[in-house]
XYZ file of C-alpha atoms in Angstrom:
608
model
C 9.214 -1.914 33.845
C 12.763 -2.583 33.183
C 15.386 -0.456 34.878
C 17.115 2.141 32.984
C 20.357 3.985 33.154
C 19.859 7.705 34.460
C 22.124 10.357 33.011
C 21.444 14.038 33.957
C 20.643 15.807 30.594
C 23.001 18.749 29.895
C 21.280 22.159 29.370
C 19.848 23.272 26.182
C 22.092 26.079 24.858
C 22.230 27.731 21.318
C 23.369 31.250 20.114
C 20.583 31.400 17.763
C 17.950 31.351 20.586
C 14.531 29.617 20.483
C 11.818 29.660 17.737
C 8.032 28.796 18.097
C 7.952 29.920 21.584
C 6.494 33.337 21.122
C 9.823 34.959 21.793
C 10.514 33.418 25.224
C 14.025 31.681 25.929
C 13.552 28.244 27.551
C 15.796 26.024 29.692
C 15.488 22.353 30.830
C 13.874 23.640 34.018
C 10.836 24.787 31.970
C 10.333 21.351 30.847
C 10.388 19.637 34.248
C 7.361 17.281 34.533
C 7.308 16.729 30.933
C 8.696 14.001 28.675
C 11.165 15.591 26.271
C 12.324 14.257 23.060
C 15.268 16.270 21.791
C 15.463 16.048 18.090
C 19.001 16.677 16.797
C 18.578 17.737 13.185
C 19.601 19.877 10.310
C 17.387 21.022 7.493
C 19.573 19.777 4.574
C 19.136 15.998 5.854
C 16.516 13.963 4.119
C 16.758 11.501 7.011
C 15.990 14.295 9.412
C 12.850 15.366 7.397
C 11.723 11.815 7.546
C 11.923 11.890 11.328
C 9.859 15.005 11.347
C 7.100 13.146 9.768
C 7.509 9.914 11.964
C 7.272 12.183 14.885
C 4.032 14.085 14.051
C 1.401 11.293 15.195
C 3.301 10.744 18.381
C 3.559 14.422 18.987
C -0.279 14.876 18.622
C -1.216 11.701 20.651
C 1.015 12.630 23.485
C 0.585 16.572 23.520
C -0.252 16.860 27.199
C 2.870 15.041 28.378
C 5.492 15.152 25.493
C 7.459 18.156 24.386
C 9.455 17.546 21.325
C 12.167 19.982 21.090
C 14.140 20.423 17.717
C 17.795 21.065 18.272
C 18.919 22.406 14.909
C 22.705 21.467 14.485
C 23.952 22.702 11.234
C 26.243 20.758 8.636
C 26.444 23.462 5.893
C 27.591 27.182 6.703
C 24.179 28.289 5.278
C 22.299 26.333 7.921
C 24.000 28.332 10.460
C 22.212 31.458 9.448
C 19.414 32.208 11.660
C 17.051 33.227 9.120
C 17.567 30.048 7.071
C 16.520 28.187 10.259
C 13.430 30.288 10.609
C 12.603 29.708 6.915
C 13.250 25.865 7.425
C 10.954 25.702 10.417
C 8.014 27.352 8.528
C 8.949 25.205 5.256
C 8.545 21.992 6.915
C 5.569 22.904 9.381
C 7.503 22.278 12.446
C 4.968 22.377 15.184
C 7.238 22.334 18.249
C 9.956 24.656 19.957
C 13.307 24.671 18.114
C 16.722 25.815 19.478
C 18.845 27.266 16.937
C 22.434 25.934 18.013
C 24.612 27.193 15.069
C 27.929 26.277 16.841
C 26.912 22.940 17.692
C 27.245 23.540 21.568
C 24.480 21.032 22.763
C 25.387 18.735 19.882
C 28.606 18.254 21.545
C 27.270 18.133 25.130
C 25.122 15.208 24.324
C 27.978 13.535 22.277
C 25.578 13.291 19.003
C 27.453 11.692 16.181
C 24.775 11.580 13.486
C 21.968 13.493 11.760
C 19.348 12.812 12.966
C 19.484 11.746 16.511
C 16.643 11.434 19.052
C 17.356 11.747 22.893
C 14.548 11.029 25.291
C 14.780 12.938 28.684
C 12.326 11.914 31.457
C 10.244 14.303 33.494
C 12.965 14.699 36.201
C 15.568 15.851 33.735
C 17.476 12.503 33.013
C 18.426 11.109 29.749
C 16.842 7.695 29.378
C 17.287 6.736 25.850
C 19.080 7.677 22.445
C 18.291 6.612 18.913
C 20.190 7.649 15.763
C 18.427 7.355 12.446
C 14.958 6.609 11.353
C 12.227 3.975 12.255
C 12.242 4.578 15.949
C 8.873 6.145 16.391
C 7.301 2.994 17.695
C 10.030 2.439 20.174
C 9.850 5.916 21.449
C 6.176 5.715 21.840
C 6.346 2.522 23.854
C 8.925 4.358 26.009
C 6.769 7.181 26.431
C 3.672 5.270 27.679
C 6.180 3.597 30.339
C 7.528 6.820 31.441
C 3.843 8.439 31.526
C 2.936 5.520 33.894
C 5.897 5.520 36.002
C 5.904 9.412 36.610
C 2.128 9.617 36.938
C 2.516 7.170 39.899
C 5.427 9.098 41.384
C 3.523 12.546 40.960
C 6.454 13.804 38.756
C 4.551 14.031 35.404
C 2.871 17.458 34.724
C 0.057 17.382 32.135
C -1.247 20.335 30.221
C -0.088 22.363 27.134
C 3.601 22.742 26.228
C 5.361 25.715 25.196
C 4.798 25.854 21.614
C 3.597 28.988 20.101
C 2.638 28.866 16.473
C 4.176 31.538 14.222
C 1.953 34.156 12.353
C 0.962 32.706 8.890
C 2.498 34.240 5.925
C 0.178 35.024 2.967
C 1.145 34.736 -0.655
C 0.346 32.907 -3.916
C 3.405 30.756 -3.349
C 5.032 29.010 -0.262
C 8.477 27.648 -0.472
C 7.965 26.615 -4.211
C 10.183 23.582 -5.403
C 10.623 23.384 -9.060
C 8.927 24.487 -12.206
C 8.353 23.588 -15.814
C 7.469 25.418 -19.066
C 3.970 24.478 -20.349
C 3.456 23.660 -24.266
C 0.965 26.668 -24.401
C 3.159 29.073 -22.380
C 3.339 29.798 -18.869
C 4.548 27.771 -15.987
C 3.581 24.760 -13.639
C 4.933 25.234 -10.316
C 5.237 22.651 -7.448
C 3.947 24.989 -4.789
C 5.487 22.721 -1.983
C 4.470 24.704 0.996
C 0.897 24.734 -0.019
C 0.795 21.043 -0.955
C -0.268 21.845 -4.325
C 0.478 22.802 -8.012
C -0.049 26.263 -9.446
C -0.272 27.207 -13.149
C 1.096 30.778 -13.639
C 0.784 32.860 -16.933
C 3.687 34.087 -18.790
C 4.517 36.909 -16.351
C 5.244 34.175 -13.803
C 2.936 35.907 -11.278
C -0.687 35.620 -12.428
C -2.554 32.401 -11.304
C -4.578 30.715 -13.892
C -5.465 27.715 -11.693
C -4.390 25.777 -8.798
C -4.356 21.954 -8.691
C -4.732 20.499 -5.206
C -6.821 21.756 -2.415
C -4.038 22.842 -0.271
C -4.250 20.268 2.583
C -1.530 17.634 3.081
C -2.643 14.257 1.778
C -2.644 11.540 -0.943
C -5.835 11.983 -2.629
C -6.479 11.446 -6.416
C -9.203 13.432 -8.328
C -10.054 16.691 -9.702
C -7.995 19.696 -9.204
C -10.299 20.901 -6.415
C -10.223 17.607 -4.671
C -6.509 16.125 -5.157
C -4.135 16.377 -2.397
C -0.258 16.281 -2.300
C 2.415 16.449 0.446
C 5.258 18.842 -0.328
C 5.551 18.157 -4.134
C 8.987 18.923 -5.742
C 9.925 17.782 -9.071
C 7.991 18.070 -12.451
C 8.432 16.278 -15.745
C 6.546 16.991 -18.832
C 6.206 13.807 -20.960
C 6.893 13.725 -24.614
C 3.966 13.957 -26.935
C 2.781 10.616 -28.686
C 2.904 8.386 -25.381
C -0.903 7.945 -25.525
C -1.463 8.294 -21.806
C -4.177 9.761 -19.719
C -1.805 12.350 -18.071
C 0.929 14.855 -19.268
C 2.926 15.777 -16.222
C 4.782 13.522 -13.633
C 4.963 15.054 -10.186
C 7.525 13.910 -7.467
C 5.247 13.995 -4.557
C 8.110 13.919 -1.954
C 6.467 13.433 1.458
C 3.911 10.993 0.161
C 6.652 8.840 -1.295
C 4.813 8.841 -4.641
C 4.626 9.728 -8.127
C 1.607 11.513 -9.418
C 0.252 11.975 -12.882
C -1.543 15.261 -13.896
C -3.561 15.747 -17.066
C -3.346 19.392 -18.008
C -6.538 19.342 -20.042
C -8.663 19.327 -16.812
C -6.136 19.101 -13.957
C -7.088 15.629 -12.989
C -4.517 13.832 -10.589
C -3.944 10.100 -10.416
C -1.035 8.083 -8.580
C 1.377 6.460 -10.844
C 4.065 5.001 -8.317
C 4.529 4.210 -4.818
C 2.245 2.997 -1.949
C 2.438 6.050 0.265
C 4.765 4.277 2.536
C 8.323 4.921 2.841
C 10.997 2.416 1.382
C 13.033 0.579 3.906
C 15.955 -1.771 3.477
C 14.580 -5.230 2.364
C 11.721 -3.541 0.434
C 11.221 -4.427 -3.317
C 13.593 -2.442 -5.719
C 11.447 -3.237 -8.828
C 8.004 -4.334 -9.859
C 4.468 -2.991 -10.508
C 4.744 0.829 -9.800
C 1.745 1.013 -7.488
C 3.021 -1.961 -5.407
C 6.587 -0.748 -4.644
C 7.495 1.578 -1.840
C 9.524 4.709 -2.648
C 11.541 7.161 -0.504
C 11.099 10.916 -0.994
C 11.440 11.313 -4.717
C 12.853 14.774 -5.177
C 12.942 15.276 -8.914
C 11.876 13.558 -12.234
C 13.141 13.790 -15.757
C 12.433 11.880 -19.200
C 15.583 10.129 -20.128
C 16.398 6.996 -21.801
C 12.828 6.241 -22.545
C 11.869 6.526 -18.874
C 10.936 8.825 -16.259
C 14.133 8.944 -14.066
C 13.755 9.786 -10.228
C 16.037 11.518 -8.111
C 15.283 9.328 -4.933
C 16.689 11.604 -2.466
C 15.655 9.368 0.591
C 17.777 6.447 -0.350
C 20.421 8.038 -2.261
C 19.586 6.490 -5.720
C 18.345 6.921 -9.052
C 15.152 4.864 -10.033
C 13.148 4.763 -13.337
C 9.461 4.618 -13.940
C 8.300 3.105 -17.205
C 4.853 4.813 -17.771
C 3.934 2.186 -20.623
C 4.684 -0.768 -18.592
C 3.550 0.690 -15.319
C 6.891 -0.419 -13.560
C 9.464 1.110 -11.421
C 12.967 -0.035 -10.749
C 16.434 1.031 -9.063
C 18.636 2.483 -11.962
C 21.681 3.729 -10.191
C 23.189 3.809 -6.527
C 23.658 1.405 -3.743
C 21.854 3.246 -0.902
C 25.334 4.084 0.592
C 25.641 7.794 0.964
C 28.695 9.365 -0.525
C 30.451 10.108 -3.840
C 31.721 7.312 -5.718
C 31.751 7.131 -9.395
C 31.592 4.099 -11.857
C 29.097 1.675 -13.210
C 25.546 2.575 -12.334
C 24.981 -0.178 -9.849
C 28.038 0.620 -7.974
C 27.942 4.388 -7.820
C 27.058 6.272 -4.566
C 24.986 9.258 -4.370
C 24.028 11.531 -1.572
C 20.539 13.066 -1.714
C 20.170 13.553 -5.437
C 17.683 16.444 -5.790
C 17.800 17.873 -9.396
C 17.791 16.283 -12.753
C 18.219 17.653 -16.295
C 18.792 16.095 -19.683
C 21.316 17.305 -22.273
C 19.879 18.324 -25.597
C 21.124 15.298 -27.390
C 19.598 13.049 -24.700
C 22.845 11.350 -23.840
C 23.587 12.817 -20.522
C 21.420 12.970 -17.412
C 22.727 15.789 -15.121
C 22.360 15.318 -11.371
C 22.399 17.833 -8.660
C 23.919 15.852 -5.884
C 22.972 17.864 -2.626
C 24.848 16.373 0.224
C 28.044 16.062 -1.633
C 27.604 19.567 -2.822
C 28.370 17.974 -6.389
C 27.330 18.110 -10.027
C 27.239 14.578 -11.373
C 26.087 13.170 -14.760
C 25.009 9.728 -16.129
C 26.122 8.487 -19.506
C 23.248 6.847 -21.443
C 25.742 5.011 -23.728
C 28.323 3.726 -21.138
C 25.906 3.455 -18.142
C 28.607 5.177 -15.847
C 28.417 7.800 -13.352
C 30.743 10.657 -13.593
C 31.502 13.789 -11.325
C 31.966 17.144 -12.902
C 32.036 19.316 -9.682
C 32.383 18.178 -6.025
C 34.717 16.125 -3.861
C 32.691 14.686 -0.968
C 30.308 15.036 1.957
C 32.147 17.447 3.978
C 33.688 20.033 1.455
C 31.806 22.732 0.116
C 31.823 26.549 -0.566
C 31.725 29.135 -3.320
C 34.832 28.941 -5.606
C 34.662 29.333 -9.366
C 37.459 28.168 -11.802
C 38.669 24.759 -12.764
C 36.041 22.224 -12.103
C 38.460 20.114 -10.081
C 38.826 22.635 -7.453
C 35.291 24.452 -7.756
C 33.080 24.407 -4.832
C 29.166 24.450 -4.461
C 26.894 24.403 -1.427
C 23.983 21.930 -1.441
C 22.820 22.541 -4.850
C 18.967 21.313 -5.580
C 18.605 22.083 -9.165
C 20.321 21.761 -12.751
C 19.138 23.365 -15.927
C 20.670 22.694 -19.477
C 21.499 25.860 -21.285
C 21.501 26.481 -25.274
C 25.338 26.070 -25.522
C 25.344 22.696 -23.815
C 26.634 24.233 -20.474
C 24.685 23.526 -17.197
C 23.204 26.154 -14.960
C 23.150 24.850 -11.196
C 20.805 26.117 -8.662
C 23.394 26.573 -5.943
C 20.965 26.580 -3.246
C 22.916 27.502 0.050
C 25.083 29.901 -1.825
C 21.882 31.806 -2.884
C 23.559 31.804 -6.382
C 23.004 30.576 -9.805
C 26.382 28.780 -11.293
C 27.398 27.499 -14.537
C 29.470 24.501 -15.535
C 30.922 24.296 -19.061
C 31.870 20.747 -20.219
C 33.843 22.328 -23.190
C 36.391 24.076 -20.806
C 35.875 22.322 -17.620
C 35.169 25.687 -15.848
C 32.717 26.830 -13.223
C 31.564 30.462 -13.078
C 28.831 32.370 -11.272
C 25.942 33.560 -13.297
C 24.032 35.591 -10.571
C 23.948 35.949 -6.820
C 21.497 37.433 -4.162
C 18.940 34.809 -4.897
C 17.228 33.243 -1.865
C 17.629 29.420 -1.734
C 17.062 28.973 -5.464
C 15.894 25.340 -6.058
C 15.455 25.206 -9.831
C 15.399 27.155 -13.100
C 13.476 27.093 -16.243
C 14.841 28.329 -19.683
C 12.680 30.720 -21.630
C 14.476 32.076 -24.717
C 17.269 33.958 -23.646
C 16.144 34.276 -19.911
C 16.315 31.861 -16.823
C 13.345 31.738 -14.601
C 14.546 30.879 -11.299
C 12.555 29.438 -8.629
C 13.638 31.486 -5.489
C 12.176 29.162 -2.860
C 12.919 31.221 0.247
C 11.466 34.418 -1.456
C 8.389 32.418 -2.413
C 8.469 33.584 -6.045
C 9.934 33.134 -9.594
C 12.435 35.576 -10.694
C 13.334 36.081 -14.398
C 17.111 36.676 -15.126
C 18.960 37.600 -18.463
C 21.456 35.090 -19.108
C 24.575 37.423 -18.402
C 27.240 37.953 -21.107
C 30.038 37.709 -18.373
C 30.185 35.849 -15.219
C 29.610 37.577 -11.766
C 32.908 37.932 -9.981
C 32.627 36.462 -6.307
C 35.425 36.004 -3.618
C 36.155 32.556 -3.291
C 34.947 30.762 0.006
C 35.832 27.164 1.104
C 34.145 25.561 3.990
C 34.414 22.085 5.961
C 31.336 21.199 8.195
C 31.654 22.570 11.664
C 31.201 18.928 13.021
C 34.597 18.049 14.850
C 36.571 15.024 13.502
C 36.874 12.190 16.042
C 40.423 11.450 16.962
C 41.251 7.981 16.695
C 44.633 6.068 16.879
C 46.052 4.471 13.806
C 45.817 0.728 13.736
C 43.154 -1.419 15.508
C 39.923 0.398 16.036
C 36.996 -1.244 17.724
C 33.629 -0.389 16.038
C 30.457 -0.945 18.264
C 27.062 -0.115 17.061
C 24.956 -0.081 20.073
C 21.383 -1.531 19.806
C 19.075 -2.338 22.491
C 15.746 -3.795 21.193
C 12.721 -1.698 22.455
C 10.791 -2.861 25.558
C 8.513 -5.839 24.675
C 10.589 -6.707 21.483
C 13.472 -8.766 20.502
C 15.665 -9.278 17.481
C 13.953 -10.948 14.628
C 15.907 -13.988 13.650
C 13.243 -16.285 12.475
C 14.598 -16.040 8.998
C 18.384 -15.619 9.719
C 20.386 -12.644 11.169
C 18.340 -9.677 11.997
C 21.356 -7.091 11.903
C 23.502 -5.891 9.074
C 26.665 -3.865 9.359
C 28.311 -2.242 6.220
C 31.721 -0.220 6.529
C 33.746 1.483 4.076
C 35.928 4.739 3.865
C 37.041 7.619 2.082
C 39.610 7.355 1.013
C 39.412 3.717 0.615
C 43.180 3.476 1.746
C 42.109 4.688 5.162
C 40.831 1.013 5.888
C 43.464 -1.641 5.795
C 41.049 -4.080 6.956
C 37.446 -4.476 8.180
C 35.620 -3.005 5.100
C 32.596 -4.812 3.738
C 29.214 -6.223 4.991
C 28.482 -8.665 7.740
C 25.891 -9.393 10.284
C 27.591 -8.553 13.580
C 27.163 -5.008 14.986
C 30.717 -4.871 16.378
C 33.810 -5.228 14.190
C 37.460 -4.686 14.431
C 38.987 -2.452 11.963
C 42.484 -1.650 11.162
C 43.297 2.011 10.087
C 46.173 3.103 7.934
C 49.112 4.573 9.659
C 50.068 6.414 6.407
C 46.940 9.032 6.484
C 46.145 11.711 8.672
C 42.465 12.013 8.230
C 39.467 10.507 6.151
C 35.890 9.347 6.590
C 34.486 6.281 7.862
C 31.093 5.321 6.232
C 29.098 2.913 8.574
C 25.648 1.818 7.891
C 23.610 -0.365 10.419
C 20.337 -2.084 10.393
C 18.464 -4.111 13.011
C 14.962 -5.603 12.746
C 12.956 -6.175 16.016
C 9.644 -7.753 16.418
C 7.075 -8.329 19.346
C 8.447 -10.684 21.996
C 5.037 -12.412 23.044
C 4.441 -16.043 22.102
C 0.608 -15.169 22.434
C 0.778 -12.950 19.318
C 0.224 -14.917 16.201
C 1.425 -12.223 13.890
C 4.017 -9.969 15.721
C 4.634 -6.462 14.526
C 8.063 -5.951 13.308
C 10.235 -2.788 12.877
C 13.499 -1.841 11.033
C 15.850 0.409 12.618
C 18.620 1.919 10.438
C 21.033 4.699 10.315
C 24.102 5.650 8.101
C 27.017 7.545 9.714
C 29.699 9.458 7.974
C 32.366 9.801 10.678
C 35.132 12.331 9.810
C 38.069 11.030 11.787
C 41.754 12.364 12.442
C 44.350 9.789 12.988
C 46.587 10.828 15.876
C 48.943 8.925 18.167
C 46.954 8.393 21.546
C 43.613 8.715 19.949
C 40.736 6.458 20.748
C 40.717 2.782 20.004
C 37.107 2.366 20.369
C 34.291 4.047 18.256
C 30.938 3.605 19.653
C 27.870 4.476 17.391
C 24.397 4.417 19.150
C 21.624 3.068 16.909
C 19.229 2.733 19.938
C 20.089 2.579 23.506
C 22.857 4.342 25.628
C 26.550 3.890 24.864
């Protein structure tokens, strides 16, 4: 086995304590003899949720030698709330110990720069690998097998059960519901995300009329008792007269698919997606059942298509139910807030969609930029109504240009043309009025609202973390709320103005090499907010190192770095080598100071 660097792992410390351990506090000493994979995550991050799913099989196959430890490292203020972390661990069925680190103490000790980051610690307590982003499960499994063999031979591997203690299951009709729609005959159809199913409720929003899906995680078509979903979220009722054999389109998020439901009998069929996650280089249009998708979070009928909030790749896609095709409609896959033509705009985990009464605007809850955006059907342009970027958020009403939201997940058009925003991490329902360009607060004390449905003069709000629908009368006056502004706790990296060496560190996994049979196997894209931060060095190239020149006229900004590397089996005897894509997007806040760093290393896979 190739020799590896050995760095003593810092202690795991977090003021929020430990979850999924039966109330026991743990330290690195408790993991001695086990292979530890520390997963630095935060529950707002779609890439982190992808990694949770990537690790499930590895976690099961190596349960007696590997312990995965989730180190929850918040971006948003709400994510530093301990109960919110407890809810997220239950919502996403995290089946391993989780350390709640609200002050990012362990994040800083491990010099982590990105969500998600995986750090592998050997049975003797040494860091042996670090991986940022998605697509590393195969490489980590290979490393785990090597570490098992090495430490079995040394007598330093301890087999047996790990410290995970499952929480008590909570009973209830709904479990972390995602979104809901009003049905033509009255009542509601709700995406019961935590139960991996759909529920039809009566007019009271409580009485269950039927359940569609058997409650187990899976991708199975068929009748309501046999069908399976995986954390479904958005729902769209199709217009009458399309002559289709389904009435509702479902964003089946973790299955990376769209599903169709026939209301007459509850039959479910797959409309789009293969069940596999979209990666860079995959098709971006074609027959819907042959194109990979990536965490579709909401759907809406707009411009004669089903538009999709494709949270996993920061884009909007569209599905044509008559032609049976799907294609990208807006966004570049870069994460950020950039307006302009559809093909040039940037989004950041779009998670909620709603269409204006005249059909001319598609409103978008752009969650990671805490923004309300909209698409013009006529001009094919993207605009921002509220929000400034990835790292500014809060609860502030008033003029839209200075108003703040915090990770909104849903939007609903109101009768007067204004927009209600499910301001999820502020536990509030907000309102944006395009006529006055003002933001106000309609209601507070909601628990992680994720969507709302208009019913006459009421709004029925999906209170996801309270596992219920809540009916609210639209208020005559706005609620007065003390203004709060936040920036992420993540510290800015101090760099010097002028030349900055950017190095993306990538080491191919053991037994693999960079795949250069058809040209360069790496890609690096760099940009900045504001654009003036980068005097030179912006753009795309194949080398993973680049010399940047930073402005001496600015004091702070954000560097956006996107890296991709493809590696394949390095064995001439293998006729069809398996290949894997490793990719990560970094948004690195920087502060320009004299004497700051002149090199910025970002680890994609390896050790800096």
